Amino acid sequence: MMGKEDSMENLSLEDDEKFTSISKSYSNYRSAMTCLSDSHHPLSPSIVDDSNDPLLVSSIQSSAIDDHDVEQFQNPTIISPPLNLEYLNITVSDPHKEIQASPSIVPGTNAYVTYLITTQTNLPDYGGTDFTVRRRFKDIVTLSERLSEGYRGYFIPPRPDKSIVESQVMQKQEFVEQRRLALEKYLHKLAAHPLIKKSDELRVFLQVDGKLPLPTTIDVASRVLDGAVKLPKQLFGESGNLIVPQDVVHPAKGGRDLLRLLKELKQSVANDLGASNSSIDEEDKDFLKNKERLHNLELQLSNASKQAESLVKAQQDMGDSIGELGLTFIKLMKFENERATVNTQRERAADMKNVATAAVKASRLYRELNSLTVKHLDILHEHLSLMLGIHHAFSDRSSALLTVQTLISELSSLNSRAEKLETATSKIFGGDKSRIRKLEELKDSIRVTEDAKSCAIREYERIKVFDIKPLCLKIIKVR
């Protein structure tokens, strides 16, 4: 197939000069079905800065955002803002390959690319105006994880994905440039976020040169392994089996406490079956309505993405087929010219040349059309990727509510056990020392659980007050 396409591009046809620019502009085009090691999927996130995206908004409390913040969040790449307005401009440039000292004997595994991140700002939180640091993609991952933990319940723009074939394509300039633009776009979104732009995490990331001082998050596998080791001791009472106040601000799904995860799973099943005795339920009708509308929007975007992929593939196939037809007529034309003995054969050869010329030009036009289609469909993939951040915000709110419900149920169970034990102890003259000791332990557990419940309710209320409605309205407008 590549040979045929090269032949098509090198044909010397009449009026071909009109299509030279088209042919050149398509020289970097890649098929929608090519592997990631050669290029990115045509529906993958755009490497072009698309700053006027109506989806770049936060699910935070609307009262905390003034009109300027909203305008700046919608236009994150303002280059020359008025002096009296706050701004945070970030550029990513100068990718540089570095080698990390390591005993690995596999060539290329120690190589990574760093990027020069330049910041210009007048925000007083930064204590300066110009900063320059070098960061690698691993630092971006750390920043994203710290923001997710520190701003639980907020809508946080998702970071660029790490390519699964990075080790194979790291040396390719096209991949490095694509990564650079994706990182710059991600940082623009963070800089436009009304709260994250002033966060300590982002400030440290942009200001402190050298190794990023932010603590890395323990990977999920390690947390689950630690939780699995601790679980038998919790089940047999050798270790604390209560949810302590300092843990309720973290989601159970992180794997830190598998016993808590099992308790919340049990509570979730009870909620689904209508057997929950919790006095707290999700009563925000607007939130539930907007959540349903966003779910429907995601389904429509997913369906549109599938249709778009089919369209790109169909246009590619059409261009290839017409191109092959043109090459076939070229061969027939040459055959007729070589074997021509009468004028009718020469006339047929001329007609074949006209058909071949039209077919090859049409094939080139189809390729250009496909390239433009892919470019304009990038925004669709961008919206789909933002839905992931919205899901995380919704999940944090649901998880916080589930923690409260679990603690209420556990507290009810502990109080019931304490009442039964106290009644049984009162019937014994002089009391039962072992039962009295168990009763004191239960009362201590009740106090700890009460404190944990209070912390969990405060955490849920903190997340609950975030006004998701502006986010929903702006996203629904895309429909």
C-alpha positions as MATLAB code, in Angstrom:
seq = 'MMGKEDSMENLSLEDDEKFTSISKSYSNYRSAMTCLSDSHHPLSPSIVDDSNDPLLVSSIQSSAIDDHDVEQFQNPTIISPPLNLEYLNITVSDPHKEIQASPSIVPGTNAYVTYLITTQTNLPDYGGTDFTVRRRFKDIVTLSERLSEGYRGYFIPPRPDKSIVESQVMQKQEFVEQRRLALEKYLHKLAAHPLIKKSDELRVFLQVDGKLPLPTTIDVASRVLDGAVKLPKQLFGESGNLIVPQDVVHPAKGGRDLLRLLKELKQSVANDLGASNSSIDEEDKDFLKNKERLHNLELQLSNASKQAESLVKAQQDMGDSIGELGLTFIKLMKFENERATVNTQRERAADMKNVATAAVKASRLYRELNSLTVKHLDILHEHLSLMLGIHHAFSDRSSALLTVQTLISELSSLNSRAEKLETATSKIFGGDKSRIRKLEELKDSIRVTEDAKSCAIREYERIKVFDIKPLCLKIIKVR';
ca = [
       0.000    0.000    0.000;
       2.817    2.420    0.857;
       4.382    1.851   -2.535;
       1.136    2.763   -4.256;
       0.751    5.896   -2.178;
       4.335    6.962   -2.944;
       3.683    6.402   -6.627;
       0.578    8.517   -6.427;
       2.426   11.369   -4.750;
       5.265   11.332   -7.312;
       3.068   11.352  -10.406;
       3.650   14.233  -12.807;
       0.127   15.210  -13.781;
      -1.413   18.225  -15.441;
      -2.301   21.110  -13.124;
      -0.562   19.258  -10.326;
       0.896   22.503   -9.025;
      -2.528   23.370   -7.606;
      -2.307   20.380   -5.382;
       1.320   20.696   -4.296;
       0.416   22.424   -1.065;
      -2.173   19.747   -0.336;
       0.364   17.013   -0.899;
       2.923   18.725    1.325;
       0.446   19.432    4.062;
      -0.490   15.790    4.091;
       3.060   14.523    4.250;
       2.813   14.307    8.035;
      -0.602   12.694    8.003;
      -0.855    9.206    9.388;
      -3.602    6.670    9.086;
      -6.184    6.428   11.853;
      -5.283    2.784   12.234;
      -1.485    3.159   12.486;
       0.121    2.053   15.721;
       1.013    4.535   18.433;
       4.705    3.991   17.921;
       4.491    5.810   14.601;
       1.961    8.469   15.542;
      -0.925    9.274   17.749;
      -4.426    8.045   17.102;
      -6.407   10.598   15.056;
      -8.929   10.870   17.895;
      -6.281   11.207   20.575;
      -5.949   14.433   22.581;
      -4.979   17.388   20.456;
      -1.420   18.673   20.559;
      -2.690   22.089   19.503;
      -3.446   24.567   22.265;
      -7.206   24.911   22.340;
      -7.608   27.495   25.051;
     -11.193   28.592   24.522;
     -12.680   25.345   25.715;
     -16.056   25.801   27.434;
     -15.418   22.724   29.565;
     -12.442   24.128   31.438;
     -14.345   25.043   34.597;
     -14.330   23.873   38.187;
     -16.928   22.152   40.263;
     -16.051   24.326   43.221;
     -18.279   26.672   45.140;
     -19.450   29.462   42.891;
     -19.200   32.085   45.610;
     -15.436   31.530   45.708;
     -15.053   32.519   42.051;
     -15.327   36.091   40.906;
     -16.170   37.165   37.372;
     -12.536   37.640   36.452;
     -11.633   34.131   37.649;
     -14.387   32.630   35.510;
     -13.278   34.614   32.474;
      -9.641   33.710   33.017;
     -10.521   30.036   33.556;
     -12.321   29.984   30.203;
      -9.370   31.704   28.504;
      -6.325   30.143   30.149;
      -3.724   31.343   27.666;
      -4.111   35.104   27.953;
      -0.689   36.400   26.944;
      -0.750   40.091   27.880;
      -3.303   40.717   30.634;
      -3.901   44.212   31.997;
      -1.552   45.168   34.789;
      -4.364   45.414   37.312;
      -5.496   41.816   36.735;
      -3.951   38.661   38.135;
      -2.282   36.350   35.648;
      -0.231   33.169   35.626;
       1.408   32.429   32.274;
       3.242   29.129   31.833;
       5.241   27.924   28.840;
       6.882   24.536   28.298;
       9.886   24.496   25.971;
      13.377   23.154   25.268;
      12.900   19.377   25.690;
      16.226   17.830   26.642;
      17.116   14.152   26.850;
      19.002   13.141   29.978;
      20.547    9.911   31.216;
      19.866    8.765   34.764;
      22.655    6.957   36.604;
      21.436    3.400   37.112;
      22.926   -0.103   37.164;
      20.490   -1.254   34.471;
      22.178   -3.020   31.560;
      19.271   -2.486   29.171;
      20.143    0.423   26.839;
      17.690    3.310   26.774;
      15.848    2.419   29.976;
      17.649    5.149   31.943;
      16.866    7.920   29.460;
      14.183   10.490   30.088;
      13.240   13.915   28.753;
      13.080   17.076   30.828;
      11.239   20.240   29.833;
      11.988   23.857   30.631;
       8.965   25.375   32.391;
       8.901   29.165   32.434;
       6.412   31.041   34.620;
       5.408   34.696   34.596;
       2.925   35.888   37.196;
       1.830   38.757   39.399;
       0.090   36.559   41.973;
       1.232   37.610   45.458;
       1.263   33.952   46.602;
       4.327   33.316   44.422;
       6.454   36.098   45.917;
       7.997   36.926   42.551;
       7.301   37.413   38.858;
       9.576   35.104   36.846;
      10.560   31.504   37.524;
      12.286   28.806   35.493;
      12.548   25.127   36.394;
      13.165   21.831   34.648;
      10.671   19.034   35.105;
      10.164   15.536   33.721;
       6.869   13.759   33.108;
       7.238   11.863   36.380;
       7.023   15.213   38.204;
       3.758   15.981   36.401;
       2.364   12.666   37.653;
       3.400   13.523   41.223;
       1.785   16.964   40.967;
      -1.449   15.459   39.657;
      -1.585   12.895   42.475;
      -0.925   15.507   45.160;
      -3.650   17.768   43.757;
      -6.106   14.864   43.688;
      -5.417   14.134   47.352;
      -5.355   17.749   48.489;
      -8.456   18.841   46.570;
     -10.753   15.896   47.073;
     -14.183   16.648   45.649;
     -12.984   19.326   43.245;
     -13.056   19.049   39.485;
      -9.385   18.757   38.548;
      -8.358   18.689   34.865;
      -6.929   15.261   34.011;
      -3.229   15.082   33.237;
      -1.885   13.741   29.927;
      -1.588    9.976   29.783;
       1.793    8.297   29.825;
       2.272    6.462   26.537;
       2.575    2.703   26.904;
       5.126    2.674   24.080;
       7.181    5.564   25.412;
      10.398    3.570   25.561;
      10.106    2.781   21.846;
       9.315    6.301   20.674;
      11.185    8.455   23.191;
      13.862    9.256   20.614;
      11.345   10.515   18.060;
      11.076   14.285   17.876;
       7.411   14.090   16.912;
       6.542   12.314   20.162;
       8.588   14.737   22.273;
       6.873   17.738   20.683;
       3.468   16.145   21.178;
       4.276   15.524   24.844;
       5.552   19.092   25.281;
       2.350   20.630   23.916;
       0.182   18.283   25.994;
       2.049   19.219   29.189;
       1.799   22.922   28.392;
      -1.917   22.634   27.802;
      -2.357   20.755   31.087;
      -0.436   23.403   33.029;
      -2.533   26.120   31.373;
      -5.646   24.441   32.735;
      -4.183   24.259   36.233;
      -3.066   27.886   36.045;
      -6.592   28.888   35.040;
      -8.235   26.997   37.923;
      -9.462   29.581   40.464;
      -8.076   27.680   43.480;
      -5.371   25.370   42.171;
      -3.465   28.276   40.612;
      -2.812   29.529   44.170;
      -2.147   26.105   45.682;
       1.115   25.280   47.431;
       1.518   22.191   45.248;
       1.492   24.132   41.969;
       3.607   26.945   43.422;
       6.317   24.512   44.553;
       6.178   22.741   41.193;
       6.735   26.005   39.297;
       9.224   27.677   41.656;
      11.571   25.155   43.266;
      14.310   24.121   40.872;
      15.974   20.737   41.059;
      14.272   17.635   42.416;
      10.565   18.144   43.049;
      10.117   18.371   46.856;
       6.517   17.146   46.780;
       6.147   13.731   48.473;
       5.247   10.969   46.074;
       2.091    8.982   46.607;
       2.458    5.330   47.578;
       1.349    3.231   44.648;
      -1.930    1.348   44.880;
      -0.261   -2.074   44.835;
       1.829   -1.250   47.911;
      -1.168    0.162   49.782;
      -3.279   -2.885   48.999;
      -0.446   -5.179   50.083;
      -0.101   -3.336   53.405;
      -3.857   -3.476   53.892;
      -3.893   -7.210   53.169;
      -1.165   -7.807   55.766;
      -3.097   -5.815   58.369;
      -6.517   -7.344   57.595;
      -6.125  -10.685   59.509;
      -5.005   -8.821   62.653;
      -8.031   -6.540   62.382;
     -10.412   -9.459   61.945;
      -9.038  -11.285   65.015;
      -8.886   -8.166   67.168;
      -5.089   -8.015   67.312;
      -5.073   -4.607   65.669;
      -7.405   -1.615   65.639;
     -10.504   -2.363   63.601;
     -12.115    1.056   63.970;
     -12.172    3.867   61.440;
     -10.137    6.604   63.116;
     -10.842   10.323   62.535;
      -7.640   11.034   60.601;
      -8.467    8.352   58.024;
     -11.977    9.458   57.093;
     -10.691   12.288   54.882;
      -9.161    9.675   52.578;
     -11.263    7.392   50.371;
     -11.442    3.742   51.385;
     -10.788    2.608   47.817;
      -7.165    3.701   48.223;
      -6.452    0.324   49.816;
      -5.057    1.642   53.088;
      -7.661   -0.192   55.172;
      -9.276   -3.245   53.596;
     -11.552   -3.788   56.593;
     -12.994   -0.315   56.119;
     -13.355   -1.053   52.424;
     -15.351   -4.193   53.249;
     -17.539   -2.265   55.682;
     -18.295    0.414   53.105;
     -18.982   -2.248   50.490;
     -21.482   -3.841   52.872;
     -23.077   -0.422   53.457;
     -23.278    0.192   49.714;
     -25.090   -3.113   49.199;
     -27.460   -2.257   52.055;
     -28.174    1.105   50.411;
     -28.944   -0.581   47.099;
     -31.283   -3.049   48.793;
     -33.005   -0.307   50.782;
     -31.955   -1.892   54.079;
     -29.841    1.011   55.272;
     -30.639    2.575   58.644;
     -28.613    5.700   57.894;
     -30.266    9.050   58.537;
     -28.153   10.782   55.871;
     -28.919   10.350   52.176;
     -28.169   12.296   49.026;
     -30.977   14.845   48.998;
     -29.575   17.445   46.595;
     -32.064   17.136   43.740;
     -30.150   19.534   41.504;
     -26.968   17.526   41.990;
     -28.710   14.253   41.141;
     -30.386   15.816   38.110;
     -27.140   17.293   36.783;
     -25.336   14.024   37.463;
     -27.880   12.191   35.319;
     -27.635   14.777   32.552;
     -23.847   14.511   32.538;
     -24.136   10.737   32.348;
     -26.375   11.090   29.299;
     -23.950   13.590   27.784;
     -21.091   11.154   28.252;
     -23.049    8.441   26.457;
     -23.703   10.805   23.565;
     -20.050   11.845   23.412;
     -18.955    8.200   23.432;
     -21.361    7.399   20.621;
     -20.181   10.442   18.665;
     -16.584    9.327   19.158;
     -17.361    5.910   17.685;
     -19.144    7.517   14.739;
     -16.234    9.897   14.221;
     -13.773    7.014   14.170;
     -15.923    5.278   11.565;
     -16.028    8.489    9.509;
     -12.261    8.874    9.602;
     -11.781    5.240    8.585;
     -14.337    5.541    5.756;
     -12.693    8.691    4.376;
      -9.301    7.038    4.550;
     -10.569    3.953    2.717;
     -12.247    6.128    0.092;
      -9.041    8.078   -0.531;
      -6.990    4.880   -0.778;
      -9.476    3.252   -3.156;
      -9.653    6.257   -5.469;
      -5.871    6.494   -5.405;
      -5.535    2.851   -6.411;
      -8.035    3.453   -9.207;
      -5.931    6.353  -10.473;
      -2.758    4.247  -10.426;
      -4.541    1.498  -12.346;
      -5.605    3.940  -15.065;
      -2.032    5.257  -15.229;
      -0.815    1.739  -15.970;
      -3.523    1.254  -18.605;
      -2.625    4.581  -20.196;
       1.036    3.593  -20.460;
       0.080    0.226  -21.924;
      -2.179    1.832  -24.538;
       0.493    4.371  -25.498;
       3.150    1.706  -25.874;
       0.943   -0.597  -27.962;
      -1.026    2.074  -29.813;
      -1.331    1.422  -33.541;
      -4.464    3.399  -34.342;
      -5.808    6.795  -33.305;
      -8.645    5.304  -31.263;
      -6.117    3.726  -28.917;
      -4.360    7.065  -28.473;
      -7.710    8.725  -27.758;
      -8.483    6.094  -25.133;
      -5.053    6.654  -23.607;
      -5.749   10.387  -23.377;
      -9.107    9.735  -21.729;
      -7.471    7.321  -19.297;
      -4.906    9.963  -18.431;
      -7.692   12.430  -17.623;
      -9.456    9.875  -15.433;
      -6.193    8.955  -13.700;
      -5.378   12.619  -13.089;
      -8.811   13.259  -11.590;
      -8.639   10.122   -9.427;
      -5.206   10.914   -8.003;
      -6.194   14.510   -7.275;
      -9.420   13.316   -5.647;
      -7.409   10.895   -3.507;
      -5.178   13.718   -2.338;
      -8.224   15.838   -1.534;
      -9.720   12.993    0.490;
      -6.519   12.724    2.488;
      -6.526   16.451    3.175;
     -10.198   16.223    4.153;
      -9.399   13.381    6.526;
      -6.566   15.340    8.089;
      -8.841   18.344    8.676;
     -11.572   16.072   10.042;
      -9.157   14.602   12.559;
      -8.034   18.086   13.585;
     -11.581   19.303   14.218;
     -12.557   16.119   16.065;
      -9.811   16.626   18.652;
     -12.204   18.703   20.747;
     -14.500   15.678   21.016;
     -11.755   13.616   22.601;
     -10.897   16.542   24.862;
     -14.446   16.638   26.190;
     -14.407   12.895   26.777;
     -11.180   13.175   28.752;
     -12.671   15.945   30.899;
     -15.548   13.645   31.788;
     -12.998   11.574   33.729;
     -12.270   14.530   36.008;
     -15.999   15.070   36.521;
     -16.434   11.395   37.436;
     -13.679   11.722   40.029;
     -15.407   14.731   41.599;
     -18.730   12.861   41.721;
     -17.013    9.750   43.062;
     -15.348   11.723   45.861;
     -18.713   13.109   46.946;
     -20.380    9.683   46.869;
     -17.437    8.133   48.716;
     -17.586   10.778   51.449;
     -21.324   10.177   51.899;
     -20.793    6.406   52.017;
     -18.175    6.843   54.750;
     -20.652    8.849   56.849;
     -23.364    6.229   56.351;
     -20.957    3.424   57.262;
     -19.904    5.157   60.474;
     -23.528    5.831   61.443;
     -24.369    2.151   60.941;
     -21.289    1.046   62.867;
     -22.082    3.465   65.686;
     -25.615    2.108   65.875;
     -24.245   -1.431   66.084;
     -21.771   -0.490   68.837;
     -24.467    1.249   70.895;
     -26.718   -1.778   70.546;
     -23.950   -4.110   71.733;
     -23.137   -1.804   74.648;
     -26.770   -1.687   75.755;
     -27.094   -5.473   75.650;
     -23.839   -5.966   77.543;
     -24.783   -3.356   80.147;
     -28.169   -5.022   80.677;
     -26.547   -8.446   81.061;
     -23.953   -7.076   83.505;
     -26.561   -5.386   85.706;
     -28.311   -8.708   86.284;
     -25.221  -10.192   87.955;
     -24.746   -9.288   91.616;
     -21.435   -7.532   92.080;
     -20.935   -7.358   88.340;
     -18.791   -9.392   85.991;
     -15.260   -8.014   85.670;
     -14.747   -9.383   82.170;
     -18.035   -7.932   80.981;
     -17.291   -4.628   82.663;
     -13.931   -4.535   80.879;
     -15.611   -5.298   77.531;
     -18.182   -2.594   78.232;
     -15.426   -0.040   78.839;
     -13.737   -1.100   75.601;
     -17.035   -0.687   73.752;
     -17.500    2.788   75.212;
     -13.989    3.726   74.062;
     -14.825    2.407   70.594;
     -18.035    4.440   70.593;
     -16.097    7.617   71.464;
     -13.565    7.020   68.672;
     -16.320    6.239   66.182;
     -18.256    9.357   67.247;
     -15.180   11.481   66.572;
     -14.669    9.762   63.223;
     -18.316   10.344   62.319;
     -18.027   14.042   63.138;
     -14.913   14.346   60.962;
     -16.591   12.416   58.146;
     -19.671   14.652   58.267;
     -17.479   17.769   58.129;
     -15.594   16.329   55.157;
     -18.841   15.491   53.372;
     -20.280   18.941   54.055;
     -17.066   20.506   52.767;
     -17.395   18.599   49.503;
     -21.150   19.048   49.358;
     -21.041   22.844   49.324;
     -19.143   22.858   46.041;
     -21.515   24.261   43.457;
     -21.448   21.820   40.545;
     -24.206   23.647   38.682;
     -21.993   26.159   36.787;
     -19.866   23.263   35.560;
     -22.918   21.302   34.449;
     -24.472   24.262   32.650;
     -21.313   25.013   30.693;
     -20.830   21.394   29.689;
     -24.480   20.915   28.752;
     -24.237   23.959   26.462;
     -21.912   21.894   24.270;
     -24.888   19.718   23.403;
];
